[in-house]
Coordinates of C-alpha atoms in Angstrom, one line a residue:
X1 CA -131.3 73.4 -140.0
X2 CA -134.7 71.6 -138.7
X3 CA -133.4 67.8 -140.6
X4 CA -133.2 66.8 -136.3
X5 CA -136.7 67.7 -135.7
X6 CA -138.9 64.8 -135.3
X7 CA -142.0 65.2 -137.5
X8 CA -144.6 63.4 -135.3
X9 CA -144.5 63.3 -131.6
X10 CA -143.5 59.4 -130.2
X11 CA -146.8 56.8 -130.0
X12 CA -148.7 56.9 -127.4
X13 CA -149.1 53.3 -125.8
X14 CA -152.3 52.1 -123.6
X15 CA -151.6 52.5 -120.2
X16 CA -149.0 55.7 -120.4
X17 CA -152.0 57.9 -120.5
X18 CA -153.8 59.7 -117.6
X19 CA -156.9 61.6 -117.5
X20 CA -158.4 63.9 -114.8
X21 CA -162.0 64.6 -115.1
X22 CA -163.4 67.2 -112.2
X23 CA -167.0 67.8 -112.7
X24 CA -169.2 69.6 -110.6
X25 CA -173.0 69.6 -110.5
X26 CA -173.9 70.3 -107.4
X27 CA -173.1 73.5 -105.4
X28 CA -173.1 73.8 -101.6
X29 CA -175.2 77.6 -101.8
X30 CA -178.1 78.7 -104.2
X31 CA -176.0 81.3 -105.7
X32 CA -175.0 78.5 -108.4
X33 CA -177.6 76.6 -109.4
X34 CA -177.3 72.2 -110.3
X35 CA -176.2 71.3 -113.3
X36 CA -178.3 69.0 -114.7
X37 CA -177.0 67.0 -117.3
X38 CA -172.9 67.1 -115.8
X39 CA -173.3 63.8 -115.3
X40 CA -173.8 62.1 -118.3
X41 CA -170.5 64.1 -119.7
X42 CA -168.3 62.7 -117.2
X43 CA -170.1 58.8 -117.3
X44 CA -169.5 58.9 -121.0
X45 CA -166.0 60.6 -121.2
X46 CA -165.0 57.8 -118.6
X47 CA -165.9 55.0 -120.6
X48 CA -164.9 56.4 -123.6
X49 CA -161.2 57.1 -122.4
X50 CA -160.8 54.4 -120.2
X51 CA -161.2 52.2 -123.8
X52 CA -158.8 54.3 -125.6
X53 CA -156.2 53.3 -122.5
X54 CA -156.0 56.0 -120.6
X55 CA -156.2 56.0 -116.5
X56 CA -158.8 58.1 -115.6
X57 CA -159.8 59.4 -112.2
X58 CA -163.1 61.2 -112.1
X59 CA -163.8 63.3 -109.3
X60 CA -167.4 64.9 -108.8
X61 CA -168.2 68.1 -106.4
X62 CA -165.1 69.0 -104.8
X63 CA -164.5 72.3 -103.5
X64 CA -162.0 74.7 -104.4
X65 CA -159.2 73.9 -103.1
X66 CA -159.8 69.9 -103.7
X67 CA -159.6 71.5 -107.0
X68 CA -156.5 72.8 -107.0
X69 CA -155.1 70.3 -104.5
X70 CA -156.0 66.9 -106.9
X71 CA -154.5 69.0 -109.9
X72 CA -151.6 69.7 -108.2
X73 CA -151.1 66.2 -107.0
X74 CA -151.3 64.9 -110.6
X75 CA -149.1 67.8 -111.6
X76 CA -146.0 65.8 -109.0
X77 CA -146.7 62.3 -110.1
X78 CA -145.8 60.8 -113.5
X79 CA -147.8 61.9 -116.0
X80 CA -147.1 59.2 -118.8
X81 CA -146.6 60.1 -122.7
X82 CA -150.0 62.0 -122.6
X83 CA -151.9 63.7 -120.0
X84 CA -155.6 65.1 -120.3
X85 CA -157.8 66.8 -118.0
X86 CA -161.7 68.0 -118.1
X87 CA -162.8 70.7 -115.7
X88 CA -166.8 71.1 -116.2
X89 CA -168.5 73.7 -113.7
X90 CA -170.1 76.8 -113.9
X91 CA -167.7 79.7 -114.8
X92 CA -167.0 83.4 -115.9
X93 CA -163.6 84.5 -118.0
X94 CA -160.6 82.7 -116.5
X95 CA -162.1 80.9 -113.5
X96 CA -164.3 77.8 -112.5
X97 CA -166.2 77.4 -109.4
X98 CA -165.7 74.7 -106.5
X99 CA -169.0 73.2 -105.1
X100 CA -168.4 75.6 -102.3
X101 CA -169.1 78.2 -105.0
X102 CA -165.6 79.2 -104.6
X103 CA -163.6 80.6 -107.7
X104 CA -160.7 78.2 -109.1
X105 CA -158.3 80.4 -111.0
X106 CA -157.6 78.6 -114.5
X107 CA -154.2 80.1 -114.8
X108 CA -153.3 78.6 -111.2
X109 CA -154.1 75.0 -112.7
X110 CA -151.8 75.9 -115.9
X111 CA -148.9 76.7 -113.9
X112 CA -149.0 73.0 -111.4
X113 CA -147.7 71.8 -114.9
X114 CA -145.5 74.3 -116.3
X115 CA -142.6 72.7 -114.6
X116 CA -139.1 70.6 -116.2
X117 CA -140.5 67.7 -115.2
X118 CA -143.7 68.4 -117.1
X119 CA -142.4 70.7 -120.2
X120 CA -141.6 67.8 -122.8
X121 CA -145.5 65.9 -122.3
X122 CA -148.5 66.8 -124.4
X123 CA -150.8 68.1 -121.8
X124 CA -154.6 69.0 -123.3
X125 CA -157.3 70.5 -121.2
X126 CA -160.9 70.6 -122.3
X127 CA -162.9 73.2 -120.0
X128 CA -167.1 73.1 -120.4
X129 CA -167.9 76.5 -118.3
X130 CA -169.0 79.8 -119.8
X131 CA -166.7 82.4 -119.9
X132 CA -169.3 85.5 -119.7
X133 CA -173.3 86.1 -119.9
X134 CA -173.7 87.2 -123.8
X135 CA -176.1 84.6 -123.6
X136 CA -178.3 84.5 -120.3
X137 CA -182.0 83.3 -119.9
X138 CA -184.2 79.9 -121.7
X139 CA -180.5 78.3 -121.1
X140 CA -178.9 76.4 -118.3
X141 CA -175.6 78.8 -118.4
X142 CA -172.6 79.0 -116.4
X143 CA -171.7 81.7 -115.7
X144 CA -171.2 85.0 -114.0
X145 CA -169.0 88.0 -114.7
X146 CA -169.0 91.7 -115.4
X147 CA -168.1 92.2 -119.3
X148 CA -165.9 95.0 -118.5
X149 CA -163.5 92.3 -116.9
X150 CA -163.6 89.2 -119.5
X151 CA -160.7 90.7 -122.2
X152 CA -158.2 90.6 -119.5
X153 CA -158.9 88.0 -117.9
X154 CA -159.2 86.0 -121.1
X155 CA -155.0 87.2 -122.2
X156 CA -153.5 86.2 -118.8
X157 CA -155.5 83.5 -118.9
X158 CA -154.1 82.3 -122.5
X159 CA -150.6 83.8 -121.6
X160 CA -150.5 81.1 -118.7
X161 CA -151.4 78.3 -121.0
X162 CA -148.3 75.9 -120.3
X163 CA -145.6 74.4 -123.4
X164 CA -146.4 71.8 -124.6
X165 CA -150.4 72.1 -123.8
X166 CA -153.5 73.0 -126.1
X167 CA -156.9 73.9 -124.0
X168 CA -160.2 73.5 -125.8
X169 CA -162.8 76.0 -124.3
X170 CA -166.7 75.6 -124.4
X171 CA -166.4 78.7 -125.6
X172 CA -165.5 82.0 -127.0
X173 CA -164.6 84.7 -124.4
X174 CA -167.5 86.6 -122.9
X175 CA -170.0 83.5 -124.0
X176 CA -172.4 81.1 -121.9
X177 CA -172.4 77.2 -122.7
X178 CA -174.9 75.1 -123.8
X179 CA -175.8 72.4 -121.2
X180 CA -179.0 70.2 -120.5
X181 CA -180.3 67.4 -119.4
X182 CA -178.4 65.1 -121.9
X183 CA -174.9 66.5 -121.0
X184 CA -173.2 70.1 -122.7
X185 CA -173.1 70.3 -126.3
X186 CA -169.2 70.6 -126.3
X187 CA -168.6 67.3 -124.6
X188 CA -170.9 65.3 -126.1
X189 CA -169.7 66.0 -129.2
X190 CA -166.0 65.4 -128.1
X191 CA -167.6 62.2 -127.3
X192 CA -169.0 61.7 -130.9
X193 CA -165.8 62.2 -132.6
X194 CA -163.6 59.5 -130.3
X195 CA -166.1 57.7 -130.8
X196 CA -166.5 57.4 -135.0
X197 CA -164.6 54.9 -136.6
X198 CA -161.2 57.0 -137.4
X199 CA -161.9 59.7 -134.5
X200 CA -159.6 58.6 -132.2
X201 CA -157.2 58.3 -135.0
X202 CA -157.2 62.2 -135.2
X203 CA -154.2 64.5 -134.7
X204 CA -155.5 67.2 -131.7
X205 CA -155.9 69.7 -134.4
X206 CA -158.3 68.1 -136.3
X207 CA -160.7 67.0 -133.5
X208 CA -160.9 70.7 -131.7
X209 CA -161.2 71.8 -136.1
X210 CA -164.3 69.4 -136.0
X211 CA -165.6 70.1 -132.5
X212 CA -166.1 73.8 -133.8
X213 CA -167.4 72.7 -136.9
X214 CA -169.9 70.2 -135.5
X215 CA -170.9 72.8 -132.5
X216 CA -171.2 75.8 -134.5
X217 CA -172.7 74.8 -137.3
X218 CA -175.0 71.5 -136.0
X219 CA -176.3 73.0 -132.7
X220 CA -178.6 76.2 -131.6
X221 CA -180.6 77.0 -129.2
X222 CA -184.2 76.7 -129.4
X223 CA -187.8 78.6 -127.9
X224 CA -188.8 82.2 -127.8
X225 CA -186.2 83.9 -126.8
X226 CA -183.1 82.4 -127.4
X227 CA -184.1 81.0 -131.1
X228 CA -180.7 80.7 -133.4
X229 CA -177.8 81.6 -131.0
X230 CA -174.5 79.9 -131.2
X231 CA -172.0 78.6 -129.3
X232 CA -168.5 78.6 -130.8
X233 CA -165.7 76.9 -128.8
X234 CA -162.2 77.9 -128.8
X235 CA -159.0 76.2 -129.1
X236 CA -155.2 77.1 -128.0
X237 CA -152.3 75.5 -128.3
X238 CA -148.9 75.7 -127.8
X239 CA -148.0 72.1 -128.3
X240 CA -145.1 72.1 -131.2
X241 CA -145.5 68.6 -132.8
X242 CA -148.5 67.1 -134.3
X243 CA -150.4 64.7 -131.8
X244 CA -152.2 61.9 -131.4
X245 CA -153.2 61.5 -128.0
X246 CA -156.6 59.2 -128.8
X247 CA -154.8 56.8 -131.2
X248 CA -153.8 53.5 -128.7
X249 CA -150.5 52.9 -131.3
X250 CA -148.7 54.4 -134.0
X251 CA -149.9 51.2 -135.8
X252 CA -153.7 52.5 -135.9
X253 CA -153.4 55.8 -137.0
X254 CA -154.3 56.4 -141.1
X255 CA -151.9 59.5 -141.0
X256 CA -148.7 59.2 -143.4
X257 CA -145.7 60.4 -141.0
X258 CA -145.5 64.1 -142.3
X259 CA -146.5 67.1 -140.9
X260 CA -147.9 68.5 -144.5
X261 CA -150.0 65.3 -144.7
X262 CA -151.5 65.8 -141.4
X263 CA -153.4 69.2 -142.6
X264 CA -155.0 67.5 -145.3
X265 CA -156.4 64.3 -143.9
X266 CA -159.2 65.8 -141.5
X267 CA -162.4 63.7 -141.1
X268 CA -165.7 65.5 -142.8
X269 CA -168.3 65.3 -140.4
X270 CA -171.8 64.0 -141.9
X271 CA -173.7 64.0 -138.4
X272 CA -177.3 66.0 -139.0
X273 CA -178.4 65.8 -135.4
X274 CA -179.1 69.0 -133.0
X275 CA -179.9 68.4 -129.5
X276 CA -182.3 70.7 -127.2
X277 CA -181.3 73.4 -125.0
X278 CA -183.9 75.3 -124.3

């Protein structure tokens, strides 16, 4: 019954890859205060993926509807063998805002690729916002929503998620991110992993495994009033073969071509350092 099914999904050549990275750090009213620290996310991603061969655009304080207008656009044109995106703003459950402090509806930026011309490519989307205010205060958080709202908005939100995609939140639902002045600790460490020597060798399942391992377990906040609290990010996916979307051939990847195999070849992470966020 399944002896058709391919086992690992085609390699991913340089130059078949695009990326989209849409930060914003700077908002147009005082309702959202700067984020300090975007930056050096979006710098370092851009480096980072432009060696692994992927195109990247990177787009800094656009409004709302740039927001949905530049996904949209990248949503009609060829998208390659892979196609990633970063969204990094403040945020509540189910929405990031525009620099005009205007909300940007994550489930409207799912469906721009949710068409036939899109179904059959990997698409992965990592979003650094918060997703609630469980954590508020001796932080830089972004955020801002009533808790009563954040369990629906978080299943519409995941029932939108397009095939063929997986979306790596900051995150749990309800939660604030970490961010300071060296960047959000959910990026940065994305950033550690591609860059170790077998991390961009990593099927997608392994590197959100790690993230979470790495962020949950490596990083907590610090002073007074915030001393010991966690931030646990949170993967889904509804991609249905394993994926390498890092690896620049099939020739560089370490992973025997079987799915069982895949599970059991996961990276241990040794790291020991913590980063400030108080």
């Amino acid at each position: 019954m399944f002896s058709n099914m391919p086992l690992l999904r085609k390699g991913m050549n340089s130059g078949t890859k695009k990326a989209l990275i849409v930060s914003v750090g700077t908002f147009h009213k005082p309702d959202l205060p700067p984020r300090s620290g975007s930056k050096r996310d979006t710098k370092r991603l851009h480096k980072i993926l432009t060696k692994l061969g992927f195109k990247v655009t990177l787009l800094n304080d656009l409004t709302a509807e740039e927001i949905y207008e530049e996904f949209q656009n990248a949503s009609r044109e060829p998208l390659g063998e892979c196609f990633l995106a970063v969204i990094s703003s403040h945020g509540e459950e189910g929405t990031v805002y525009g620099a005009d402090c205007k909300p940007v509806k994550l489930a409207d930026i799912f469906s721009f690729f949710d068409g036939p011309a899109t179904k059959s490519i990997p698409k992965l989307f990592f979003v650094q916002a918060c997703r609630g205010q469980n954590l508020d205060g001796g932080i830089e958080v972004d955020s801002a929503m009533s808790p009563e709202e954040e369990e629906d908005c978080s299943f519409s939100t995941y029932l939108s998620i397009p095939n063929e995609s997986a979306v790596c939140f900051a995150t749990a639902p309800g939660c604030a991110a970490f961010l300071n002045l060296t960047g959000s600790v959910f990026l940065q460490t994305l950033c550690d992993i591609l860059e170790e020597e077998n991390g961009c060798n990593l099927e997608v399942n392994q590197i959100a495994t790690q993230i979470n391992y790495r962020v949950a377990y490596h990083y907590q906040a610090k002073g007074q009033e915030l001393r010991g609290k966690k931030e646990m990010p949170c993967f889904v996916s509804r991609l249905t073969l394993p994926t390498f979307p890092f690896a620049k051939s099939c020739k560089e990847r370490s992973f025997p071509l079987a799915i069982e195999d895949c599970h059991s070849s996961t990276l241990h992470c040794n790291s020991s350092r913590k980063k400030s966020i108080s």
